[in-house]
XYZ file of N, CA and C in Angstrom:
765
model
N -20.463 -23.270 -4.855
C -20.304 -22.470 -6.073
C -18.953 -22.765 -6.722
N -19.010 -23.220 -8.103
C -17.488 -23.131 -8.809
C -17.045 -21.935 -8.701
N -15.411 -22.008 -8.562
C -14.927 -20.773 -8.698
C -13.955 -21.259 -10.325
N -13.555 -19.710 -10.788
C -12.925 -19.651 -11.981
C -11.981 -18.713 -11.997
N -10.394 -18.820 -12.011
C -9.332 -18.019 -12.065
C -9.450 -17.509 -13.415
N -9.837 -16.354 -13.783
C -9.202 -15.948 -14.990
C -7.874 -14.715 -15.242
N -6.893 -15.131 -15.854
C -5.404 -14.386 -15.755
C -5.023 -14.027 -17.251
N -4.631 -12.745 -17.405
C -4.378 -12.377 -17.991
C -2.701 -12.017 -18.170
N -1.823 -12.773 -19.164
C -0.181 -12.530 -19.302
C -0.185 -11.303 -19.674
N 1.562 -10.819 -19.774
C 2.295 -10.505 -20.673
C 1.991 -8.756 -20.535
N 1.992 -8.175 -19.626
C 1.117 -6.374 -18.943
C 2.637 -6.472 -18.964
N 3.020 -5.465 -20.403
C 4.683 -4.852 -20.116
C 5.215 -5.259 -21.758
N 4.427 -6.205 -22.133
C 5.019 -6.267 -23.489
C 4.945 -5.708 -24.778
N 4.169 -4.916 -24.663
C 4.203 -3.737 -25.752
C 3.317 -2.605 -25.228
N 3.033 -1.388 -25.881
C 1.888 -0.608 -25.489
C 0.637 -1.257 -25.833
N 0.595 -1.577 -26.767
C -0.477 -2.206 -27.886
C -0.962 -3.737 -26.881
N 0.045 -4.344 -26.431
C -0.773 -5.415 -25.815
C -1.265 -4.941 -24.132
N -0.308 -3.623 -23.740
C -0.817 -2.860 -22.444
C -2.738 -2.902 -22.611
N -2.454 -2.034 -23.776
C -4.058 -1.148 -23.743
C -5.336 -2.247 -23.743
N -4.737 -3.719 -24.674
C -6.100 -4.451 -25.199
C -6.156 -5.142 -23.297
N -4.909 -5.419 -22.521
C -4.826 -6.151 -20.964
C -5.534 -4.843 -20.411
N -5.311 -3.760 -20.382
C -5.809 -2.694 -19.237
C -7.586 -2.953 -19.464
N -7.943 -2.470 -21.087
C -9.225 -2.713 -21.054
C -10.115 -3.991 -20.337
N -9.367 -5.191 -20.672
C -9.801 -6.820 -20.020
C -9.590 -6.446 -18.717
N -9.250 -5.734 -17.810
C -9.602 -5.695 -16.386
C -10.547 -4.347 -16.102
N -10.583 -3.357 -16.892
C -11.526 -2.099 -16.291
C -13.004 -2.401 -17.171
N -12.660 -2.983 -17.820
C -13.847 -3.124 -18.638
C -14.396 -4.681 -18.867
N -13.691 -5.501 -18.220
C -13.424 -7.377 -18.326
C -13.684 -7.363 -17.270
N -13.417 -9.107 -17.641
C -13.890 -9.704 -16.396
C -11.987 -10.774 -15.842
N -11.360 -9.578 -15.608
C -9.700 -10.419 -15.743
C -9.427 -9.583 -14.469
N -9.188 -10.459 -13.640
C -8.877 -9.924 -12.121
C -7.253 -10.215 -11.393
N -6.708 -10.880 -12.360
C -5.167 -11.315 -12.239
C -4.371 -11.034 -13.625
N -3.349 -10.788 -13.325
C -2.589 -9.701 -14.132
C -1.102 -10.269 -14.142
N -0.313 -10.967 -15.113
C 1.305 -11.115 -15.307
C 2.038 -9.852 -15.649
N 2.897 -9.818 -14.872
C 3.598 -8.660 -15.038
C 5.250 -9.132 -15.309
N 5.509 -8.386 -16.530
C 6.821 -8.587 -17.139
C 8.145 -7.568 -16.788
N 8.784 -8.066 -15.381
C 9.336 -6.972 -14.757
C 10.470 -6.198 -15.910
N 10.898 -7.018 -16.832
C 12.277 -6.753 -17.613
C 12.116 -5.360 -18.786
N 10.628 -5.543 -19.415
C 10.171 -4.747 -20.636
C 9.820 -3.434 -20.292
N 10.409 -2.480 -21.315
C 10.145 -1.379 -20.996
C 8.710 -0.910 -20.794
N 7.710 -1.440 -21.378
C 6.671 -0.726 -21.598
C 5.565 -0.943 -20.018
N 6.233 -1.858 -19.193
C 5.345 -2.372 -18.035
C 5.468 -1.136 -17.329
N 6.202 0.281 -16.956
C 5.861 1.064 -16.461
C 4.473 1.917 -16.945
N 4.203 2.169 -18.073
C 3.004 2.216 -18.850
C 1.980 1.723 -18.257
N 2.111 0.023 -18.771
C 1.512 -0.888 -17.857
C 0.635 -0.721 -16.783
N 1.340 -0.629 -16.098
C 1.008 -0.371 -14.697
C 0.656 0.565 -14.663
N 0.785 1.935 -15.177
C 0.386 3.297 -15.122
C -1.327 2.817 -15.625
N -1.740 2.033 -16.492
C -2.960 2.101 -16.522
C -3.712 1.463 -15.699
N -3.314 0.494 -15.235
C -4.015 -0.293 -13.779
C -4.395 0.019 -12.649
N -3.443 1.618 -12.456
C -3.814 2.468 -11.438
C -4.870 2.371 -10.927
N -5.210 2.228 -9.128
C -6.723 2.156 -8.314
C -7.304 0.960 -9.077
N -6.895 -0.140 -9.941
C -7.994 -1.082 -9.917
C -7.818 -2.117 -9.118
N -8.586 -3.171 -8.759
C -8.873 -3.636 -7.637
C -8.249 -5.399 -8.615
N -6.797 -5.414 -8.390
C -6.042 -6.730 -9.167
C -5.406 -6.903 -8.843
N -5.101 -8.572 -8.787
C -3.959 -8.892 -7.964
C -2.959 -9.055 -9.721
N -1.678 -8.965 -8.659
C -0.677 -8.410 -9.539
C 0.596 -9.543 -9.507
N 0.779 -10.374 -10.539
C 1.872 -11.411 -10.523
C 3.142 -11.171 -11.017
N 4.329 -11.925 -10.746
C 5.321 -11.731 -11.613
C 5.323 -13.072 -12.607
N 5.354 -12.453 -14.052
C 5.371 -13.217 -14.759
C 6.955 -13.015 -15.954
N 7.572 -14.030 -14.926
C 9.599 -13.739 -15.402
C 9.551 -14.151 -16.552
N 10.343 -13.758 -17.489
C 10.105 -13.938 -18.452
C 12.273 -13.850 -19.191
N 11.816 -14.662 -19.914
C 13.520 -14.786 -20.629
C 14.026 -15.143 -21.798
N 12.634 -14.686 -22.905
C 12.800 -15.258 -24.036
C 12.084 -13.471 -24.648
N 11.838 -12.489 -24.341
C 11.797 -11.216 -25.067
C 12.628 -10.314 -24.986
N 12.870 -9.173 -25.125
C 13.489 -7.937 -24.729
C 14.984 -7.840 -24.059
N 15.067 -6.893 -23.348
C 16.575 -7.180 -22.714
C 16.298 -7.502 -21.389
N 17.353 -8.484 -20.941
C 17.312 -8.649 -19.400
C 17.596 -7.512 -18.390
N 17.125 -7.976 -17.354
C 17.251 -6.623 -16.120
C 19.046 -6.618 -15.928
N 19.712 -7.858 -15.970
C 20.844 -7.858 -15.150
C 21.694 -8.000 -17.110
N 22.719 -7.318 -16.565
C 24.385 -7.455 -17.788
C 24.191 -8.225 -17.873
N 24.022 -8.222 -19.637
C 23.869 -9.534 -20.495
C 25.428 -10.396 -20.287
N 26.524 -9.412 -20.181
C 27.763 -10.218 -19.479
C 28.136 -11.679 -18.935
N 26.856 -11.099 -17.686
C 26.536 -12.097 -16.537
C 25.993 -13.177 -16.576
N 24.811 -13.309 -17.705
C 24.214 -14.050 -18.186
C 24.200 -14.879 -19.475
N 25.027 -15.065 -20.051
C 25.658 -15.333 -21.724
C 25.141 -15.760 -21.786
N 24.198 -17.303 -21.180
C 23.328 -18.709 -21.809
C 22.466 -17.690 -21.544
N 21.429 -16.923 -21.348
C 20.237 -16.632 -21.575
C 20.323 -15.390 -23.020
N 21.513 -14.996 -23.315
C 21.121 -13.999 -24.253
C 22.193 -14.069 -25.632
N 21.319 -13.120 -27.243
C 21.890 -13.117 -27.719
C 23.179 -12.644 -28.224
N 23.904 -12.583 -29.273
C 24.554 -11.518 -29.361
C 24.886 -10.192 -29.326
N 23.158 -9.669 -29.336
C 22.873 -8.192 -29.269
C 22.588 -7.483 -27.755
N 22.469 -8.728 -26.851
C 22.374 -8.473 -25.423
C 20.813 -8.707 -25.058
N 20.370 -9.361 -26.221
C 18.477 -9.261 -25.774
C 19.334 -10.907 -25.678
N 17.165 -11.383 -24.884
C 17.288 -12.785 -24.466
C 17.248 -13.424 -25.854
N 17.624 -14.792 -25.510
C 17.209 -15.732 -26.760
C 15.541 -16.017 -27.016
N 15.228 -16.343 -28.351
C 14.170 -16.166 -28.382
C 13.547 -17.631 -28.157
N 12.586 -17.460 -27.955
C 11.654 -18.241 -27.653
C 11.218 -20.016 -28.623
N 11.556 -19.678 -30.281
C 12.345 -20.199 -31.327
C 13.544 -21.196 -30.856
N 14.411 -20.477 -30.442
C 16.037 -21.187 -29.875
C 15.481 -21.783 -28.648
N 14.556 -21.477 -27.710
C 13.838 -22.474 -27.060
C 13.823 -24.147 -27.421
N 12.761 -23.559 -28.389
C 12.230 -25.057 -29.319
C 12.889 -25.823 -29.394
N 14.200 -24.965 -30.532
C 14.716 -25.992 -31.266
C 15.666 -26.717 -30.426
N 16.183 -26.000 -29.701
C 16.544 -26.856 -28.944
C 16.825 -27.956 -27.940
N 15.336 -27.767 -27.220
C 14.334 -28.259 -26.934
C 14.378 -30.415 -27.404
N 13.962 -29.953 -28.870
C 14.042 -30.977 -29.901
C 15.431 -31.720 -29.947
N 16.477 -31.346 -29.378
C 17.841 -31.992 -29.318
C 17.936 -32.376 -28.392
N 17.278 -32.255 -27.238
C 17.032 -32.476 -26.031
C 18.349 -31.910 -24.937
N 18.489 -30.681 -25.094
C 19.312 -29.249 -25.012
C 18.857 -28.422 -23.760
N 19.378 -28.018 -22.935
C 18.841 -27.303 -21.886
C 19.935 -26.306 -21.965
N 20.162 -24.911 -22.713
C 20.852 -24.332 -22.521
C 20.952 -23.280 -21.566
N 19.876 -23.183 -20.988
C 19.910 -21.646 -19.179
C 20.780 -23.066 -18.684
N 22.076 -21.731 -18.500
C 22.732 -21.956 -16.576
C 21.824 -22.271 -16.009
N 21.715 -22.518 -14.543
C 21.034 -22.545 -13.399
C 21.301 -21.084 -13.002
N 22.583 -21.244 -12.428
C 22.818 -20.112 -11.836
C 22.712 -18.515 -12.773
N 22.795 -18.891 -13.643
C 22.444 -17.197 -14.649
C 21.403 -16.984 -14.706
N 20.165 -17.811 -14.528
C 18.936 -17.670 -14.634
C 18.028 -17.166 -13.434
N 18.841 -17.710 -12.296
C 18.487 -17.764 -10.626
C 19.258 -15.387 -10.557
N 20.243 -15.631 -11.248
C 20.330 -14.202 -11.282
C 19.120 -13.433 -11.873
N 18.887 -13.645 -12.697
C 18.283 -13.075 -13.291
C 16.380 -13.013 -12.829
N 16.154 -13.854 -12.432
C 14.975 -13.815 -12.013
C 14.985 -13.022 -10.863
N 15.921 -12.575 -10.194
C 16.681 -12.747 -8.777
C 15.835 -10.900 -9.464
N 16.559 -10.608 -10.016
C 16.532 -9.249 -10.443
C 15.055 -8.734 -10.972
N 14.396 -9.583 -11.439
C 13.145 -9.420 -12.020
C 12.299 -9.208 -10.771
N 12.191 -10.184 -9.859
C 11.854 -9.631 -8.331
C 11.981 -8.731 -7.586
N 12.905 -8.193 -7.897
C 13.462 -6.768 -7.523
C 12.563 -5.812 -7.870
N 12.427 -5.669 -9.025
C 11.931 -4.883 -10.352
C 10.630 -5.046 -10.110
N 10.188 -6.109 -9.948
C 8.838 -5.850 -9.575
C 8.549 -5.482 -8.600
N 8.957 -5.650 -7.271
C 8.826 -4.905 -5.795
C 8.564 -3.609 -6.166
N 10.244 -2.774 -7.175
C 10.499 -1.561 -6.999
C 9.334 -0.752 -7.494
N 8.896 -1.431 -8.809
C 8.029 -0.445 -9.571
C 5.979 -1.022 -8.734
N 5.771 -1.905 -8.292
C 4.505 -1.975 -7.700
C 4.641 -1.859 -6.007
N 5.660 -1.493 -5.434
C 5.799 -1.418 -4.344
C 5.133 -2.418 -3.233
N 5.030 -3.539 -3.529
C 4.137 -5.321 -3.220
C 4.847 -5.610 -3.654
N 4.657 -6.760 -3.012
C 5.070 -8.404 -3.015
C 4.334 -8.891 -4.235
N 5.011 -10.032 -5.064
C 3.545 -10.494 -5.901
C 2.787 -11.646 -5.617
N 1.849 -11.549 -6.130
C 0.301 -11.777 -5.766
C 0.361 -13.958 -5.627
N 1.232 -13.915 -7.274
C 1.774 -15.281 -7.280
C 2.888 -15.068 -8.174
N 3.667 -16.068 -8.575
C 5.249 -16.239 -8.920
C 5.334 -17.294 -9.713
N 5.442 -17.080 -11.317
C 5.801 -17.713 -12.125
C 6.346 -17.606 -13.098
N 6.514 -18.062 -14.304
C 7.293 -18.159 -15.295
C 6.561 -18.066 -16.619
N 7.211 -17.326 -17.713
C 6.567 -16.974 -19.225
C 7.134 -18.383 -19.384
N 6.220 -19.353 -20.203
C 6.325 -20.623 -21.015
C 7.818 -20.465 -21.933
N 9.000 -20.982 -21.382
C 9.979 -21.515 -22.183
C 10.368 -22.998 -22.085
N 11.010 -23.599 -23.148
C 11.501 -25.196 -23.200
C 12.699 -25.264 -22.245
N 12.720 -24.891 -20.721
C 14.068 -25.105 -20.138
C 13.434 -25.746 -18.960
N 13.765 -26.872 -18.365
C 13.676 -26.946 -16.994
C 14.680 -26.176 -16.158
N 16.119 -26.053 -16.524
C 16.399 -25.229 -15.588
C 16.087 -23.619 -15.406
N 15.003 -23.288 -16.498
C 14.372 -21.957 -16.076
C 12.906 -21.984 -14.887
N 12.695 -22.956 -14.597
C 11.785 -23.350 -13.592
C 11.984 -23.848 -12.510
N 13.736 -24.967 -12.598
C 14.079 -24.959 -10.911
C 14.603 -23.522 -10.583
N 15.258 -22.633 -11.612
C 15.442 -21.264 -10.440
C 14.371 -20.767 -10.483
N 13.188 -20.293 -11.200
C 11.518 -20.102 -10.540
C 11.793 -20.634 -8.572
N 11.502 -21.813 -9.039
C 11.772 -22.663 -7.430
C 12.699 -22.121 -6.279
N 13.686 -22.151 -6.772
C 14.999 -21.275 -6.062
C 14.592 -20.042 -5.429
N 14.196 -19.196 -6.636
C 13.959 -17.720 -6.113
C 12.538 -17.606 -4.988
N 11.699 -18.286 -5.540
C 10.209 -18.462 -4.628
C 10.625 -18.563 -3.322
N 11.754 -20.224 -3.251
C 11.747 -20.257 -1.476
C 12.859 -19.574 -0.998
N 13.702 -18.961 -2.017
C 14.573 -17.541 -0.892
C 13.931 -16.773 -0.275
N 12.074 -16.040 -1.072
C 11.507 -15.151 -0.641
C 10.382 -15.385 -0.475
N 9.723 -16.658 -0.227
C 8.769 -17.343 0.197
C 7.759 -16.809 -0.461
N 7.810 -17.020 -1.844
C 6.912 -16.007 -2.730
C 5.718 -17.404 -3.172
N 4.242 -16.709 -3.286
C 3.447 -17.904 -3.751
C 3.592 -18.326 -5.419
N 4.475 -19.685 -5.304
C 5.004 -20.254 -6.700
C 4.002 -20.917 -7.539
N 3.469 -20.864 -8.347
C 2.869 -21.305 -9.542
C 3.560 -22.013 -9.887
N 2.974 -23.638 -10.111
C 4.299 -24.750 -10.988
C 3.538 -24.343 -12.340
N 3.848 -25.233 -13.376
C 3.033 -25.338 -14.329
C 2.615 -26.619 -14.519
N 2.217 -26.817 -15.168
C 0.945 -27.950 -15.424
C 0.957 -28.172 -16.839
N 1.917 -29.216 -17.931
C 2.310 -29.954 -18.868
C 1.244 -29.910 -19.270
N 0.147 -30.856 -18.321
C -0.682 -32.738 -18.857
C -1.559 -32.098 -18.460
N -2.047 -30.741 -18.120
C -3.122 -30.807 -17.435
C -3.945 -31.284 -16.166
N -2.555 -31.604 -15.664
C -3.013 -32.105 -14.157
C -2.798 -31.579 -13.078
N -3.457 -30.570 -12.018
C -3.376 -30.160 -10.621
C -2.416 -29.820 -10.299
N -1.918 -28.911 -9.577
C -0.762 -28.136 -8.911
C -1.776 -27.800 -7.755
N -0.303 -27.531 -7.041
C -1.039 -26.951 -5.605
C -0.417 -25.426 -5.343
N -1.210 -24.656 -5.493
C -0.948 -23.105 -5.166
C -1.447 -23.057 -3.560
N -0.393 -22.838 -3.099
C -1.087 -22.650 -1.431
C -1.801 -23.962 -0.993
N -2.789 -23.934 -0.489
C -3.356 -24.761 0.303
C -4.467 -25.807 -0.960
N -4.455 -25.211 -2.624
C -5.858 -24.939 -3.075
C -5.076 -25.742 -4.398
N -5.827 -26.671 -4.804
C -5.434 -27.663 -6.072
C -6.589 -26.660 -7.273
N -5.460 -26.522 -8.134
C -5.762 -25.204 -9.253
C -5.395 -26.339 -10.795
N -6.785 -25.941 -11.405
C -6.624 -26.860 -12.690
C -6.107 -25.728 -13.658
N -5.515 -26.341 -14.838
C -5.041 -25.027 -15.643
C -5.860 -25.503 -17.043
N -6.878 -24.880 -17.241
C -7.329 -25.491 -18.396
C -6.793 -25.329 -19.956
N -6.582 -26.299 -20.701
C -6.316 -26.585 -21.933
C -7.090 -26.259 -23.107
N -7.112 -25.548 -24.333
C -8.553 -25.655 -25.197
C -8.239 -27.430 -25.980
N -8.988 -27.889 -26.064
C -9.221 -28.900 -26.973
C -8.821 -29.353 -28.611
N -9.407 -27.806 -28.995
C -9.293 -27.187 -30.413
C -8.889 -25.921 -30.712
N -7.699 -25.627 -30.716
C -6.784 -24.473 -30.535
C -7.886 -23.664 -31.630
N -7.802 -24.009 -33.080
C -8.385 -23.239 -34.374
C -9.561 -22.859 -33.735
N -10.406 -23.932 -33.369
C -11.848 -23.718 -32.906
C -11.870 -22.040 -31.970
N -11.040 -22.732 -30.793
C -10.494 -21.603 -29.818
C -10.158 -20.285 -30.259
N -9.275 -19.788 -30.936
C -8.184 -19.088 -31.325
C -9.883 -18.109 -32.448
N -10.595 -18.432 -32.790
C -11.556 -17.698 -33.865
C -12.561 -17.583 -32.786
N -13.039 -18.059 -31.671
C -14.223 -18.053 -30.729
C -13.540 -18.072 -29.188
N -12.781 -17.339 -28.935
C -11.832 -17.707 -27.049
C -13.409 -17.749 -26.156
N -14.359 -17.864 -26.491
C -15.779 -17.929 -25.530
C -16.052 -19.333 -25.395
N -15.760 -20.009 -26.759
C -15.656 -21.498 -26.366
C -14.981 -22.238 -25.396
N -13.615 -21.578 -25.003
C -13.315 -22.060 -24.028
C -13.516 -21.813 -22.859
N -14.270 -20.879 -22.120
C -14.720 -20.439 -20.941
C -16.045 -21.405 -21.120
N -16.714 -21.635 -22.305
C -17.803 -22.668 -21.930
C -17.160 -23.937 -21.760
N -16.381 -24.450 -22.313
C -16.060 -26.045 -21.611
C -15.184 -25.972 -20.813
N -14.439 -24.509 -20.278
C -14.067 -24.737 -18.795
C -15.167 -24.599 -17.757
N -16.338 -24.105 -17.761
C -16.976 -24.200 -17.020
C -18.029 -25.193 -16.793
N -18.096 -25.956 -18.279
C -18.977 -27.465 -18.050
C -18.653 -28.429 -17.452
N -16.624 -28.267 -17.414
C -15.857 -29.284 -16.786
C -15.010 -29.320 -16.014
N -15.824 -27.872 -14.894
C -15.183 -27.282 -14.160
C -14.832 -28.345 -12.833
N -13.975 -28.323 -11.769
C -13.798 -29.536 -10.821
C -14.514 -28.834 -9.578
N -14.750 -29.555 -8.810
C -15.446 -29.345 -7.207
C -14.493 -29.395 -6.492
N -13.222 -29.921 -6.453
C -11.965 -29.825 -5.598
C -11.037 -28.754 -5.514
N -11.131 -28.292 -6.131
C -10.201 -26.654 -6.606
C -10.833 -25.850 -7.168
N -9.854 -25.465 -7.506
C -10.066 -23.959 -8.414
C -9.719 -24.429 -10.042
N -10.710 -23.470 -11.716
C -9.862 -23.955 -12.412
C -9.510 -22.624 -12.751
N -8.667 -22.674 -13.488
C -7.751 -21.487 -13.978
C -7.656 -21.260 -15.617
N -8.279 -20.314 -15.944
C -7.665 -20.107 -17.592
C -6.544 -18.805 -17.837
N -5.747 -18.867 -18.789
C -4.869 -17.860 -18.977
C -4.838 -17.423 -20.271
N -5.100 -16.347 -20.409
C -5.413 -15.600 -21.532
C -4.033 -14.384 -21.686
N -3.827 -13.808 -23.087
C -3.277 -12.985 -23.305
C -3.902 -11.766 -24.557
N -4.589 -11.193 -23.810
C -5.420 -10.293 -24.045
C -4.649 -8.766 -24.819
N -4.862 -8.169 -26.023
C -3.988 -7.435 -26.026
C -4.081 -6.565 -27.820
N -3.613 -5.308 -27.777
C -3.681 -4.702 -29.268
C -2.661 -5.077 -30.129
N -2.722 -5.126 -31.492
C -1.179 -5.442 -32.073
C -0.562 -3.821 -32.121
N 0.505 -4.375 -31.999
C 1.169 -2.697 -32.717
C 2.741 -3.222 -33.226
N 3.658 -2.455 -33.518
C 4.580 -2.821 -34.398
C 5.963 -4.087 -33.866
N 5.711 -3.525 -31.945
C 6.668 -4.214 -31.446
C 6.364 -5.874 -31.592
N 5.126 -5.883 -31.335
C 4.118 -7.169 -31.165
C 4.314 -7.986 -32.615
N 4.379 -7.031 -33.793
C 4.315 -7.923 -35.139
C 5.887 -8.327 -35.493
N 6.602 -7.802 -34.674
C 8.057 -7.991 -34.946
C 9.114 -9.304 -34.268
N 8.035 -9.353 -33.121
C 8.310 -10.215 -31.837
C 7.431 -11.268 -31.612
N 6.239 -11.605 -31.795
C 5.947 -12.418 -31.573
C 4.964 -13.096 -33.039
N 4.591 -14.397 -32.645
C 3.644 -15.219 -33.518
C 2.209 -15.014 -33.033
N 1.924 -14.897 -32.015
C 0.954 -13.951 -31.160
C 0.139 -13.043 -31.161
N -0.894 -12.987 -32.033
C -1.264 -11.688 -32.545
C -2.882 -11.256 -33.016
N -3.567 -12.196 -33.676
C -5.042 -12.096 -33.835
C -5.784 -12.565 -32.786
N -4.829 -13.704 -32.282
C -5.607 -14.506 -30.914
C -5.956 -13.270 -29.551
N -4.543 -12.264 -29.715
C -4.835 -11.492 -28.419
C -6.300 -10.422 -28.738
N -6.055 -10.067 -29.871
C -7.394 -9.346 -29.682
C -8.687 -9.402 -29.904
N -8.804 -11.151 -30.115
C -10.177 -11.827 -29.899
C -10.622 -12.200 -28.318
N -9.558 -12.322 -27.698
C -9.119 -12.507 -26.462
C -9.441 -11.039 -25.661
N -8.856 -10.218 -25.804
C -9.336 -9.059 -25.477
C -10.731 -8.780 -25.771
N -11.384 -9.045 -26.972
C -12.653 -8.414 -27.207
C -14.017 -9.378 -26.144
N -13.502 -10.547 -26.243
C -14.250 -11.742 -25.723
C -14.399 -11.334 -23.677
N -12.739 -11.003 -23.080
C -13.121 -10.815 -21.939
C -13.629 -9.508 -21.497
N -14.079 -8.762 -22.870
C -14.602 -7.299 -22.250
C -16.470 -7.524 -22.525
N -16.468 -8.433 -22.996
C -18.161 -8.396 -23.648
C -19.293 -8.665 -22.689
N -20.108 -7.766 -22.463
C -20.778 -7.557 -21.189
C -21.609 -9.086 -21.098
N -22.141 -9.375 -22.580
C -23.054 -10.801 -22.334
C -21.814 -12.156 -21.517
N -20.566 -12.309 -21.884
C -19.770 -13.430 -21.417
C -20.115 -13.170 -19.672
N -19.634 -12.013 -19.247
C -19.798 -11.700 -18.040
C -21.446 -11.869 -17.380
N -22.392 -11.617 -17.847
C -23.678 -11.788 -17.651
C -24.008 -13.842 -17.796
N -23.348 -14.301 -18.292
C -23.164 -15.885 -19.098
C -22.476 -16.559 -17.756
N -21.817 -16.077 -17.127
C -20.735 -16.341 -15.950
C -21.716 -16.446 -15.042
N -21.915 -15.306 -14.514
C -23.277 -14.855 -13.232
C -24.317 -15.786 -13.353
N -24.768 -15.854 -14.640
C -25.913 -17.095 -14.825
C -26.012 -18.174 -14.377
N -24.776 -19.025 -14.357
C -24.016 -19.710 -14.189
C -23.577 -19.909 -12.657
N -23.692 -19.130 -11.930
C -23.278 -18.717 -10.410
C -21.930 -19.061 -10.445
N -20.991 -18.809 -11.509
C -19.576 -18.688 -11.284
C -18.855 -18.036 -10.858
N -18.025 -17.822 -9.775
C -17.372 -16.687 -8.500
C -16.430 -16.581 -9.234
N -16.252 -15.630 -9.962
C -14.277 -14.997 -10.148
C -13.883 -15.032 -8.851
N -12.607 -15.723 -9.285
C -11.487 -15.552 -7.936
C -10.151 -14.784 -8.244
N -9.264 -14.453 -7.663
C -7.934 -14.133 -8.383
C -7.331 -14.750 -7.165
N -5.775 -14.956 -7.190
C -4.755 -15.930 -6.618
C -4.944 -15.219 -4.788
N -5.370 -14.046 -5.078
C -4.946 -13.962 -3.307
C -6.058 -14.639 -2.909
N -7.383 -15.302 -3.230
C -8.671 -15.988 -2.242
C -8.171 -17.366 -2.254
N -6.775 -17.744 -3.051
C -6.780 -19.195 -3.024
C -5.781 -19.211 -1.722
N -6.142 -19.765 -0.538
C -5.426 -20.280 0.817
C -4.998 -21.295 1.041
């Protein structure tokens, strides 16, 4: 039987993207969950996930809101106002071929996000990775922090090619046709599952979610989540899956 990771980001980044993620798991078919230890709203968050049956990730993040640790401490990750740099100053810099995270300010800081997530889900997480920024050195401290606490690390996957989570080679699937995608997110659960692999696991990641004011202020992000949301709650996709004899998995069955 293929199996199919489906994950849902970003549980903490607004209320509005809380409610459209809570629905995609009580009412979806989304059994893995990023959790944004730094943002205020992930106590919320989590307040709605209560008793459901999900594994629960840290998904560090260093391009929204304010950091857990004194912006002091950390100067290359934040702005003048004490929030992180955005995601934008990523890019562009990116394009200069610029790596502005410390190592070590970043290795703090994630350092702390781990914390934060222990404190408020009282677990370990489920798996250990990183919100998409242009830094490699925001991914060797990912690395860093994982084997201080032997946490299961998620690399990422550029090109679309295989990582090894645990014991279990995990594809991360790509859409083809973002526009196509982005107006129909069902299209891509059908050609991840036409071109699904027999050697692993594949994995899609979705960010499922309501707009509300924080969301239109902060991100570019915004019609996609709640097609995304509507798509993983729709009883026929889930009935389309089963048909299919496709096993949802979430990160703790991968060994």
């Amino acid at each position: 039987m293929k199996k199919l990771l489906i994950r849902a980001d970003d549980l903490g980044y607004s209320e509005g993207v809380n409610y459209g993620l809570a629905n995609s798991v009580i009412n979806g078919i989304v059994r893995s969950v990023g959790v944004m230890p730094n943002m205020p709203a992930v106590v919320q968050g989590l307040h709605l996930l209560e008793n459901q049956n999900v594994c629960l990730g840290q998904h560090t993040n260093i391009c929204v809101g304010r950091p857990i640790t004194d912006p002091k401490h950390i100067p290359s990750l934040c702005q003048d106002n004490g929030e992180f740099q955005t995601s934008k100053a990523y890019r562009e810099a990116a394009k200069e071929g610029i790596d502005f995270v410390i190592l070590d300010e970043v290795v703090l800081e994630i350092e702390a996000q781990y914390q934060r997530f222990c404190e408020l889900t009282g677990r370990e997480p489920g798996y250990f990775e990183g919100h998409a920024v242009a830094s490699s050195n925001f991914f060797k401290g990912l690395e860093i922090v994982a084997q201080r606490h032997n946490l299961p690390y998620l690399a990422m996957s550029v090109d679309g090619s295989p990582v090894m989570f645990r014991n279990t080679r995990v594809y991360s699937y790509i859409p083809k046709d973002f526009s196509a995608y982005e107006s129909d997110p069902f299209i891509g659960i059908k050609d991840a599952v036409e071109n699904a692999h027999e050697d692993g696991c594949d994995m899609m990641v979705f960010h499922p979610g309501y707009i509300d004011a924080y969301l239109l202020r902060t991100s570019s992000m915004t019609t996609p989540r709640v097609m995304e949301a509507e798509m993983l709650c729709c009883p026929s996709v889930h009935q389309w899956l089963e048909d299919k004899e496709i096993k949802l998995v979430t990160y703790d069955d991968l060994i």
